[in-house]
Amino acid sequence: MLFILFLGILRFLFYLFTLFFLGEGVAKEIKVGVSFSIPPYVIDGGRQGVEVDLLKEAFLDSRHNIKVVALPLERTFRFFSQKKLDAIINVERGMIESELLTDPVITFYNMIFTISNDVNSVSDLTNKRVVAFQRAKMVLGRDFYMMAKSNPNYREHAKQQLQVLQLMRGRVDALVMEEYIFYYYLNKLINHENLMKGSDLMGVKIINTLPPVKYHFAFHDSELREIFNRQLGLMQTDGRYKNILQKYGLIK
């Protein structure tokens, strides 16, 4: 009888050990790499934004702590590959090993914003001064990749607010950017009349010929990835996902 009781106590102690030291019971600091600022998806260096809110909501009821690390996009991928980061956002399938990816999190609708009357498609950008977000040529299809490769005036930059200002001041002929990011920065510029002096808002043409991009998050730890996927599915079902998008104006 005492032996059976002793075995029961051992099993209970083993259960407590696995719960608090091996499983979700261990509070982990999850370092997540995000782009510096891609509002409304990431705002104020990762303090808030659509994707930041989705990430934090997914781990709200867990014992894990999210630490957002704001970096240039290229550096987030490099640090993730070196395992200096536990997770990153905005990864298209094919960029890294597929087994590290979560379910699709959000879709970006990228567009061409131009002040040139003779730009109507990607092929028309070949001889234009074009600026785009980092890794644009890797995610926007073959035609865009070929244009970027052959155009000596094609550039990719991390600071997207500067890109909008360059377009409005005529320093570039075309800008490639996600639509809500463009409107966010344009509205900020409009509120600073001195920055917009001489700009022609009505002269900006929008060309919607680029393929939408479905983005995933990526986690090294399969357990964390499973937690996120499970919670993402629940958020999409119970309305929290829609509410977060609505909060930042992505749903009218």
PDB file of C-alpha atoms in Angstrom:
ATOM      1  CA  MET A   1       0.000   0.000   0.000  1.00  0.00           C
ATOM      2  CA  LEU A   2       2.781   2.421   0.926  1.00  0.00           C
ATOM      3  CA  PHE A   3       4.637   1.485  -2.253  1.00  0.00           C
ATOM      4  CA  ILE A   4       1.586   2.319  -4.394  1.00  0.00           C
ATOM      5  CA  LEU A   5       1.188   5.623  -2.558  1.00  0.00           C
ATOM      6  CA  PHE A   6       4.873   6.374  -3.114  1.00  0.00           C
ATOM      7  CA  LEU A   7       4.489   5.688  -6.862  1.00  0.00           C
ATOM      8  CA  GLY A   8       1.489   7.995  -6.966  1.00  0.00           C
ATOM      9  CA  ILE A   9       3.469  10.810  -5.350  1.00  0.00           C
ATOM     10  CA  LEU A  10       6.342  10.306  -7.808  1.00  0.00           C
ATOM     11  CA  ARG A  11       3.963  10.480 -10.772  1.00  0.00           C
ATOM     12  CA  PHE A  12       2.405  13.651  -9.416  1.00  0.00           C
ATOM     13  CA  LEU A  13       5.813  15.257  -8.912  1.00  0.00           C
ATOM     14  CA  PHE A  14       6.842  14.253 -12.428  1.00  0.00           C
ATOM     15  CA  TYR A  15       3.642  15.826 -13.779  1.00  0.00           C
ATOM     16  CA  LEU A  16       4.427  19.092 -11.989  1.00  0.00           C
ATOM     17  CA  PHE A  17       7.978  19.024 -13.356  1.00  0.00           C
ATOM     18  CA  THR A  18       6.822  18.576 -16.959  1.00  0.00           C
ATOM     19  CA  LEU A  19       4.114  21.203 -16.530  1.00  0.00           C
ATOM     20  CA  PHE A  20       6.343  23.936 -15.184  1.00  0.00           C
ATOM     21  CA  PHE A  21       9.723  23.149 -16.712  1.00  0.00           C
ATOM     22  CA  LEU A  22       9.132  21.422 -20.046  1.00  0.00           C
ATOM     23  CA  GLY A  23       5.821  22.585 -21.413  1.00  0.00           C
ATOM     24  CA  GLU A  24       3.819  25.749 -21.909  1.00  0.00           C
ATOM     25  CA  GLY A  25       4.096  26.281 -18.173  1.00  0.00           C
ATOM     26  CA  VAL A  26       7.572  27.780 -18.613  1.00  0.00           C
ATOM     27  CA  ALA A  27       7.389  31.505 -19.164  1.00  0.00           C
ATOM     28  CA  LYS A  28       9.502  32.251 -22.236  1.00  0.00           C
ATOM     29  CA  GLU A  29      10.555  35.597 -23.625  1.00  0.00           C
ATOM     30  CA  ILE A  30       9.765  35.403 -27.325  1.00  0.00           C
ATOM     31  CA  LYS A  31      11.928  37.810 -29.343  1.00  0.00           C
ATOM     32  CA  VAL A  32       9.987  38.748 -32.473  1.00  0.00           C
ATOM     33  CA  GLY A  33      11.627  40.737 -35.267  1.00  0.00           C
ATOM     34  CA  VAL A  34       9.441  43.328 -37.000  1.00  0.00           C
ATOM     35  CA  SER A  35      10.134  46.049 -39.549  1.00  0.00           C
ATOM     36  CA  PHE A  36      10.839  49.478 -38.039  1.00  0.00           C
ATOM     37  CA  SER A  37       7.500  50.954 -39.014  1.00  0.00           C
ATOM     38  CA  ILE A  38       5.003  49.774 -41.600  1.00  0.00           C
ATOM     39  CA  PRO A  39       1.818  51.426 -40.353  1.00  0.00           C
ATOM     40  CA  PRO A  40      -0.910  50.454 -39.809  1.00  0.00           C
ATOM     41  CA  TYR A  41       0.640  46.971 -39.502  1.00  0.00           C
ATOM     42  CA  VAL A  42       3.559  47.979 -37.250  1.00  0.00           C
ATOM     43  CA  ILE A  43       3.496  51.405 -35.576  1.00  0.00           C
ATOM     44  CA  ASP A  44       5.855  53.252 -33.232  1.00  0.00           C
ATOM     45  CA  GLY A  45       8.698  50.786 -33.439  1.00  0.00           C
ATOM     46  CA  GLY A  46       6.493  47.796 -32.721  1.00  0.00           C
ATOM     47  CA  ARG A  47       4.507  49.163 -29.779  1.00  0.00           C
ATOM     48  CA  GLN A  48       1.251  48.667 -31.657  1.00  0.00           C
ATOM     49  CA  GLY A  49      -0.229  47.963 -35.078  1.00  0.00           C
ATOM     50  CA  VAL A  50      -2.383  45.276 -36.713  1.00  0.00           C
ATOM     51  CA  GLU A  51       0.261  42.550 -36.742  1.00  0.00           C
ATOM     52  CA  VAL A  52       1.683  43.468 -33.340  1.00  0.00           C
ATOM     53  CA  ASP A  53      -1.799  43.305 -31.814  1.00  0.00           C
ATOM     54  CA  LEU A  54      -2.500  39.931 -33.456  1.00  0.00           C
ATOM     55  CA  LEU A  55       0.783  38.586 -32.123  1.00  0.00           C
ATOM     56  CA  LYS A  56       0.192  39.819 -28.569  1.00  0.00           C
ATOM     57  CA  GLU A  57      -3.427  38.627 -28.573  1.00  0.00           C
ATOM     58  CA  ALA A  58      -2.346  35.137 -29.628  1.00  0.00           C
ATOM     59  CA  PHE A  59      -0.095  34.773 -26.571  1.00  0.00           C
ATOM     60  CA  LEU A  60      -2.231  36.776 -24.140  1.00  0.00           C
ATOM     61  CA  ASP A  61      -3.414  33.765 -22.143  1.00  0.00           C
ATOM     62  CA  SER A  62      -0.093  31.930 -22.239  1.00  0.00           C
ATOM     63  CA  ARG A  63       2.789  32.332 -19.795  1.00  0.00           C
ATOM     64  CA  HIS A  64       5.010  33.633 -22.583  1.00  0.00           C
ATOM     65  CA  ASN A  65       6.142  37.234 -22.954  1.00  0.00           C
ATOM     66  CA  ILE A  66       6.426  38.924 -26.335  1.00  0.00           C
ATOM     67  CA  LYS A  67       9.461  41.164 -26.858  1.00  0.00           C
ATOM     68  CA  VAL A  68       9.166  43.065 -30.125  1.00  0.00           C
ATOM     69  CA  VAL A  69      12.491  43.924 -31.763  1.00  0.00           C
ATOM     70  CA  ALA A  70      12.250  46.599 -34.476  1.00  0.00           C
ATOM     71  CA  LEU A  71      14.833  46.241 -37.247  1.00  0.00           C
ATOM     72  CA  PRO A  72      15.250  46.856 -40.984  1.00  0.00           C
ATOM     73  CA  LEU A  73      13.490  44.053 -42.869  1.00  0.00           C
ATOM     74  CA  GLU A  74      16.668  42.481 -44.253  1.00  0.00           C
ATOM     75  CA  ARG A  75      18.190  42.330 -40.784  1.00  0.00           C
ATOM     76  CA  THR A  76      15.149  40.579 -39.310  1.00  0.00           C
ATOM     77  CA  PHE A  77      15.622  37.724 -41.789  1.00  0.00           C
ATOM     78  CA  ARG A  78      19.366  37.539 -41.123  1.00  0.00           C
ATOM     79  CA  PHE A  79      18.946  37.541 -37.342  1.00  0.00           C
ATOM     80  CA  PHE A  80      16.197  34.924 -37.592  1.00  0.00           C
ATOM     81  CA  SER A  81      18.417  32.628 -39.657  1.00  0.00           C
ATOM     82  CA  GLN A  82      21.157  33.089 -37.029  1.00  0.00           C
ATOM     83  CA  LYS A  83      18.583  32.272 -34.303  1.00  0.00           C
ATOM     84  CA  LYS A  84      19.088  35.647 -32.647  1.00  0.00           C
ATOM     85  CA  LEU A  85      15.307  36.028 -32.979  1.00  0.00           C
ATOM     86  CA  ASP A  86      12.670  33.472 -32.026  1.00  0.00           C
ATOM     87  CA  ALA A  87      10.162  34.676 -34.615  1.00  0.00           C
ATOM     88  CA  ILE A  88       9.615  37.175 -37.419  1.00  0.00           C
ATOM     89  CA  ILE A  89       6.566  38.559 -39.202  1.00  0.00           C
ATOM     90  CA  ASN A  90       5.731  39.081 -42.884  1.00  0.00           C
ATOM     91  CA  VAL A  91       7.271  36.010 -44.472  1.00  0.00           C
ATOM     92  CA  GLU A  92       6.027  34.841 -47.850  1.00  0.00           C
ATOM     93  CA  ARG A  93       6.072  31.134 -48.612  1.00  0.00           C
ATOM     94  CA  GLY A  94       9.351  30.279 -50.339  1.00  0.00           C
ATOM     95  CA  MET A  95      11.455  32.822 -48.452  1.00  0.00           C
ATOM     96  CA  ILE A  96      12.473  30.372 -45.713  1.00  0.00           C
ATOM     97  CA  GLU A  97      11.825  26.737 -44.809  1.00  0.00           C
ATOM     98  CA  SER A  98       8.083  26.109 -45.022  1.00  0.00           C
ATOM     99  CA  GLU A  99       7.990  24.080 -41.811  1.00  0.00           C
ATOM    100  CA  LEU A 100       8.800  27.251 -39.838  1.00  0.00           C
ATOM    101  CA  LEU A 101       5.780  29.140 -41.168  1.00  0.00           C
ATOM    102  CA  THR A 102       2.487  29.715 -39.431  1.00  0.00           C
ATOM    103  CA  ASP A 103      -0.842  29.680 -41.208  1.00  0.00           C
ATOM    104  CA  PRO A 104      -1.394  32.789 -43.397  1.00  0.00           C
ATOM    105  CA  VAL A 105      -1.836  35.828 -41.150  1.00  0.00           C
ATOM    106  CA  ILE A 106      -2.572  38.779 -43.423  1.00  0.00           C
ATOM    107  CA  THR A 107      -2.703  39.795 -47.087  1.00  0.00           C
ATOM    108  CA  PHE A 108      -0.931  42.883 -48.422  1.00  0.00           C
ATOM    109  CA  TYR A 109      -2.327  44.637 -51.497  1.00  0.00           C
ATOM    110  CA  ASN A 110       0.629  46.376 -53.100  1.00  0.00           C
ATOM    111  CA  MET A 111       0.129  49.036 -55.739  1.00  0.00           C
ATOM    112  CA  ILE A 112       2.089  51.327 -58.025  1.00  0.00           C
ATOM    113  CA  PHE A 113       1.717  55.026 -57.174  1.00  0.00           C
ATOM    114  CA  THR A 114       3.069  57.255 -59.932  1.00  0.00           C
ATOM    115  CA  ILE A 115       3.205  60.832 -61.117  1.00  0.00           C
ATOM    116  CA  SER A 116       4.061  59.816 -64.703  1.00  0.00           C
ATOM    117  CA  ASN A 117       1.277  59.852 -67.269  1.00  0.00           C
ATOM    118  CA  ASP A 118       2.923  57.127 -69.346  1.00  0.00           C
ATOM    119  CA  VAL A 119       3.019  54.469 -66.600  1.00  0.00           C
ATOM    120  CA  ASN A 120       0.165  51.974 -66.829  1.00  0.00           C
ATOM    121  CA  SER A 121       1.803  48.641 -66.005  1.00  0.00           C
ATOM    122  CA  VAL A 122       4.923  47.065 -64.529  1.00  0.00           C
ATOM    123  CA  SER A 123       6.648  46.982 -67.918  1.00  0.00           C
ATOM    124  CA  ASP A 124       6.333  50.778 -68.161  1.00  0.00           C
ATOM    125  CA  LEU A 125       8.584  51.143 -65.110  1.00  0.00           C
ATOM    126  CA  THR A 126      11.690  49.849 -66.895  1.00  0.00           C
ATOM    127  CA  ASN A 127      13.188  53.291 -67.563  1.00  0.00           C
ATOM    128  CA  LYS A 128      11.642  55.121 -64.617  1.00  0.00           C
ATOM    129  CA  ARG A 129      12.995  56.108 -61.217  1.00  0.00           C
ATOM    130  CA  VAL A 130      11.311  53.520 -59.020  1.00  0.00           C
ATOM    131  CA  VAL A 131      11.484  53.036 -55.268  1.00  0.00           C
ATOM    132  CA  ALA A 132       9.946  50.079 -53.415  1.00  0.00           C
ATOM    133  CA  PHE A 133       9.934  48.332 -50.066  1.00  0.00           C
ATOM    134  CA  GLN A 134      12.686  45.861 -49.177  1.00  0.00           C
ATOM    135  CA  ARG A 135      12.380  42.459 -50.888  1.00  0.00           C
ATOM    136  CA  ALA A 136       9.666  43.772 -53.232  1.00  0.00           C
ATOM    137  CA  LYS A 137      11.316  42.150 -56.232  1.00  0.00           C
ATOM    138  CA  MET A 138      11.197  38.792 -54.435  1.00  0.00           C
ATOM    139  CA  VAL A 139       7.441  38.805 -53.738  1.00  0.00           C
ATOM    140  CA  LEU A 140       5.719  40.711 -56.552  1.00  0.00           C
ATOM    141  CA  GLY A 141       5.991  38.202 -59.383  1.00  0.00           C
ATOM    142  CA  ARG A 142       8.291  37.469 -62.296  1.00  0.00           C
ATOM    143  CA  ASP A 143       7.433  40.564 -64.387  1.00  0.00           C
ATOM    144  CA  PHE A 144       8.261  42.839 -61.495  1.00  0.00           C
ATOM    145  CA  TYR A 145      11.473  40.939 -60.759  1.00  0.00           C
ATOM    146  CA  MET A 146      12.636  41.282 -64.389  1.00  0.00           C
ATOM    147  CA  MET A 147      11.830  45.004 -64.399  1.00  0.00           C
ATOM    148  CA  ALA A 148      13.743  45.554 -61.139  1.00  0.00           C
ATOM    149  CA  LYS A 149      16.724  43.557 -62.382  1.00  0.00           C
ATOM    150  CA  SER A 150      17.024  45.492 -65.650  1.00  0.00           C
ATOM    151  CA  ASN A 151      16.259  48.972 -64.296  1.00  0.00           C
ATOM    152  CA  PRO A 152      19.387  50.809 -63.049  1.00  0.00           C
ATOM    153  CA  ASN A 153      17.133  53.375 -61.350  1.00  0.00           C
ATOM    154  CA  TYR A 154      15.268  50.833 -59.234  1.00  0.00           C
ATOM    155  CA  ARG A 155      15.853  51.062 -55.467  1.00  0.00           C
ATOM    156  CA  GLU A 156      14.531  49.371 -52.324  1.00  0.00           C
ATOM    157  CA  HIS A 157      14.539  51.201 -48.996  1.00  0.00           C
ATOM    158  CA  ALA A 158      13.380  50.469 -45.447  1.00  0.00           C
ATOM    159  CA  LYS A 159      12.083  53.970 -44.610  1.00  0.00           C
ATOM    160  CA  GLN A 160       8.754  54.101 -46.402  1.00  0.00           C
ATOM    161  CA  GLN A 161       7.684  57.519 -45.122  1.00  0.00           C
ATOM    162  CA  LEU A 162      10.646  58.994 -46.991  1.00  0.00           C
ATOM    163  CA  GLN A 163       9.544  57.154 -50.142  1.00  0.00           C
ATOM    164  CA  VAL A 164       6.132  58.866 -50.110  1.00  0.00           C
ATOM    165  CA  LEU A 165       7.798  62.263 -49.681  1.00  0.00           C
ATOM    166  CA  GLN A 166      10.151  61.505 -52.589  1.00  0.00           C
ATOM    167  CA  LEU A 167       7.176  60.740 -54.838  1.00  0.00           C
ATOM    168  CA  MET A 168       5.250  63.849 -53.850  1.00  0.00           C
ATOM    169  CA  ARG A 169       8.303  66.030 -54.492  1.00  0.00           C
ATOM    170  CA  GLY A 170       8.963  64.429 -57.872  1.00  0.00           C
ATOM    171  CA  ARG A 171      12.280  62.861 -56.908  1.00  0.00           C
ATOM    172  CA  VAL A 172      11.029  59.456 -58.076  1.00  0.00           C
ATOM    173  CA  ASP A 173       8.602  58.622 -60.872  1.00  0.00           C
ATOM    174  CA  ALA A 174       6.898  55.692 -59.205  1.00  0.00           C
ATOM    175  CA  LEU A 175       6.499  54.188 -55.775  1.00  0.00           C
ATOM    176  CA  VAL A 176       5.588  50.564 -55.017  1.00  0.00           C
ATOM    177  CA  MET A 177       3.923  50.176 -51.644  1.00  0.00           C
ATOM    178  CA  GLU A 178       1.096  48.478 -49.789  1.00  0.00           C
ATOM    179  CA  GLU A 179      -1.994  50.678 -50.158  1.00  0.00           C
ATOM    180  CA  TYR A 180      -2.772  51.265 -46.475  1.00  0.00           C
ATOM    181  CA  ILE A 181       0.862  52.059 -45.686  1.00  0.00           C
ATOM    182  CA  PHE A 182       0.864  54.667 -48.487  1.00  0.00           C
ATOM    183  CA  TYR A 183      -2.345  56.338 -47.298  1.00  0.00           C
ATOM    184  CA  TYR A 184      -1.138  56.363 -43.698  1.00  0.00           C
ATOM    185  CA  TYR A 185       2.059  58.223 -44.571  1.00  0.00           C
ATOM    186  CA  LEU A 186       0.335  60.466 -47.108  1.00  0.00           C
ATOM    187  CA  ASN A 187      -2.140  61.611 -44.451  1.00  0.00           C
ATOM    188  CA  LYS A 188       0.751  62.415 -42.107  1.00  0.00           C
ATOM    189  CA  LEU A 189       2.421  64.488 -44.832  1.00  0.00           C
ATOM    190  CA  ILE A 190      -0.797  66.345 -45.615  1.00  0.00           C
ATOM    191  CA  ASN A 191      -0.893  67.479 -41.985  1.00  0.00           C
ATOM    192  CA  HIS A 192       2.515  69.152 -42.518  1.00  0.00           C
ATOM    193  CA  GLU A 193       1.812  71.782 -45.180  1.00  0.00           C
ATOM    194  CA  ASN A 194       5.451  72.833 -45.459  1.00  0.00           C
ATOM    195  CA  LEU A 195       6.452  69.300 -46.504  1.00  0.00           C
ATOM    196  CA  MET A 196       3.716  69.155 -49.142  1.00  0.00           C
ATOM    197  CA  LYS A 197       4.381  72.614 -50.595  1.00  0.00           C
ATOM    198  CA  GLY A 198       4.337  72.369 -54.385  1.00  0.00           C
ATOM    199  CA  SER A 199       3.009  68.805 -54.412  1.00  0.00           C
ATOM    200  CA  ASP A 200       0.132  67.815 -56.673  1.00  0.00           C
ATOM    201  CA  LEU A 201      -2.057  65.291 -54.879  1.00  0.00           C
ATOM    202  CA  MET A 202      -4.444  65.052 -57.807  1.00  0.00           C
ATOM    203  CA  GLY A 203      -1.552  64.150 -60.092  1.00  0.00           C
ATOM    204  CA  VAL A 204      -0.889  60.823 -58.367  1.00  0.00           C
ATOM    205  CA  LYS A 205      -2.117  57.836 -60.360  1.00  0.00           C
ATOM    206  CA  ILE A 206      -2.759  54.448 -58.759  1.00  0.00           C
ATOM    207  CA  ILE A 207      -2.120  51.265 -60.741  1.00  0.00           C
ATOM    208  CA  ASN A 208      -3.449  48.052 -59.240  1.00  0.00           C
ATOM    209  CA  THR A 209      -1.764  45.353 -61.335  1.00  0.00           C
ATOM    210  CA  LEU A 210       0.419  43.685 -58.705  1.00  0.00           C
ATOM    211  CA  PRO A 211      -0.444  40.313 -57.147  1.00  0.00           C
ATOM    212  CA  PRO A 212      -1.610  40.332 -53.519  1.00  0.00           C
ATOM    213  CA  VAL A 213       0.909  38.832 -51.104  1.00  0.00           C
ATOM    214  CA  LYS A 214      -0.124  36.465 -48.314  1.00  0.00           C
ATOM    215  CA  TYR A 215       2.181  36.797 -45.359  1.00  0.00           C
ATOM    216  CA  HIS A 216       2.900  34.278 -42.609  1.00  0.00           C
ATOM    217  CA  PHE A 217       4.786  34.609 -39.346  1.00  0.00           C
ATOM    218  CA  ALA A 218       7.692  32.240 -38.669  1.00  0.00           C
ATOM    219  CA  PHE A 219       8.756  30.540 -35.419  1.00  0.00           C
ATOM    220  CA  HIS A 220      11.761  28.334 -34.722  1.00  0.00           C
ATOM    221  CA  ASP A 221       9.915  26.632 -31.859  1.00  0.00           C
ATOM    222  CA  SER A 222       7.175  24.295 -33.118  1.00  0.00           C
ATOM    223  CA  GLU A 223       5.279  24.585 -29.822  1.00  0.00           C
ATOM    224  CA  LEU A 224       5.088  28.379 -30.106  1.00  0.00           C
ATOM    225  CA  ARG A 225       4.049  28.044 -33.735  1.00  0.00           C
ATOM    226  CA  GLU A 226       1.231  25.691 -32.764  1.00  0.00           C
ATOM    227  CA  ILE A 227       0.040  28.059 -30.029  1.00  0.00           C
ATOM    228  CA  PHE A 228      -0.048  30.923 -32.509  1.00  0.00           C
ATOM    229  CA  ASN A 229      -1.885  28.915 -35.179  1.00  0.00           C
ATOM    230  CA  ARG A 230      -4.458  27.706 -32.681  1.00  0.00           C
ATOM    231  CA  GLN A 231      -5.116  31.192 -31.348  1.00  0.00           C
ATOM    232  CA  LEU A 232      -5.149  32.748 -34.821  1.00  0.00           C
ATOM    233  CA  GLY A 233      -7.884  30.313 -35.841  1.00  0.00           C
ATOM    234  CA  LEU A 234      -9.906  31.174 -32.734  1.00  0.00           C
ATOM    235  CA  MET A 235      -9.490  34.916 -33.359  1.00  0.00           C
ATOM    236  CA  GLN A 236     -10.713  34.533 -36.925  1.00  0.00           C
ATOM    237  CA  THR A 237     -13.736  32.586 -35.680  1.00  0.00           C
ATOM    238  CA  ASP A 238     -14.786  34.646 -32.662  1.00  0.00           C
ATOM    239  CA  GLY A 239     -14.391  38.079 -34.280  1.00  0.00           C
ATOM    240  CA  ARG A 240     -11.248  39.336 -32.529  1.00  0.00           C
ATOM    241  CA  TYR A 241      -9.254  39.213 -35.778  1.00  0.00           C
ATOM    242  CA  LYS A 242     -11.855  41.371 -37.553  1.00  0.00           C
ATOM    243  CA  ASN A 243     -11.993  43.780 -34.622  1.00  0.00           C
ATOM    244  CA  ILE A 244      -8.229  44.349 -34.733  1.00  0.00           C
ATOM    245  CA  LEU A 245      -8.332  45.041 -38.476  1.00  0.00           C
ATOM    246  CA  GLN A 246     -11.271  47.379 -37.962  1.00  0.00           C
ATOM    247  CA  LYS A 247      -9.444  49.212 -35.175  1.00  0.00           C
ATOM    248  CA  TYR A 248      -6.769  50.294 -37.654  1.00  0.00           C
ATOM    249  CA  GLY A 249      -9.126  51.069 -40.545  1.00  0.00           C
ATOM    250  CA  LEU A 250      -8.492  47.980 -42.680  1.00  0.00           C
ATOM    251  CA  ILE A 251     -12.209  47.165 -42.663  1.00  0.00           C
ATOM    252  CA  LYS A 252     -14.513  50.036 -43.534  1.00  0.00           C
TER     253      LYS A 252
END
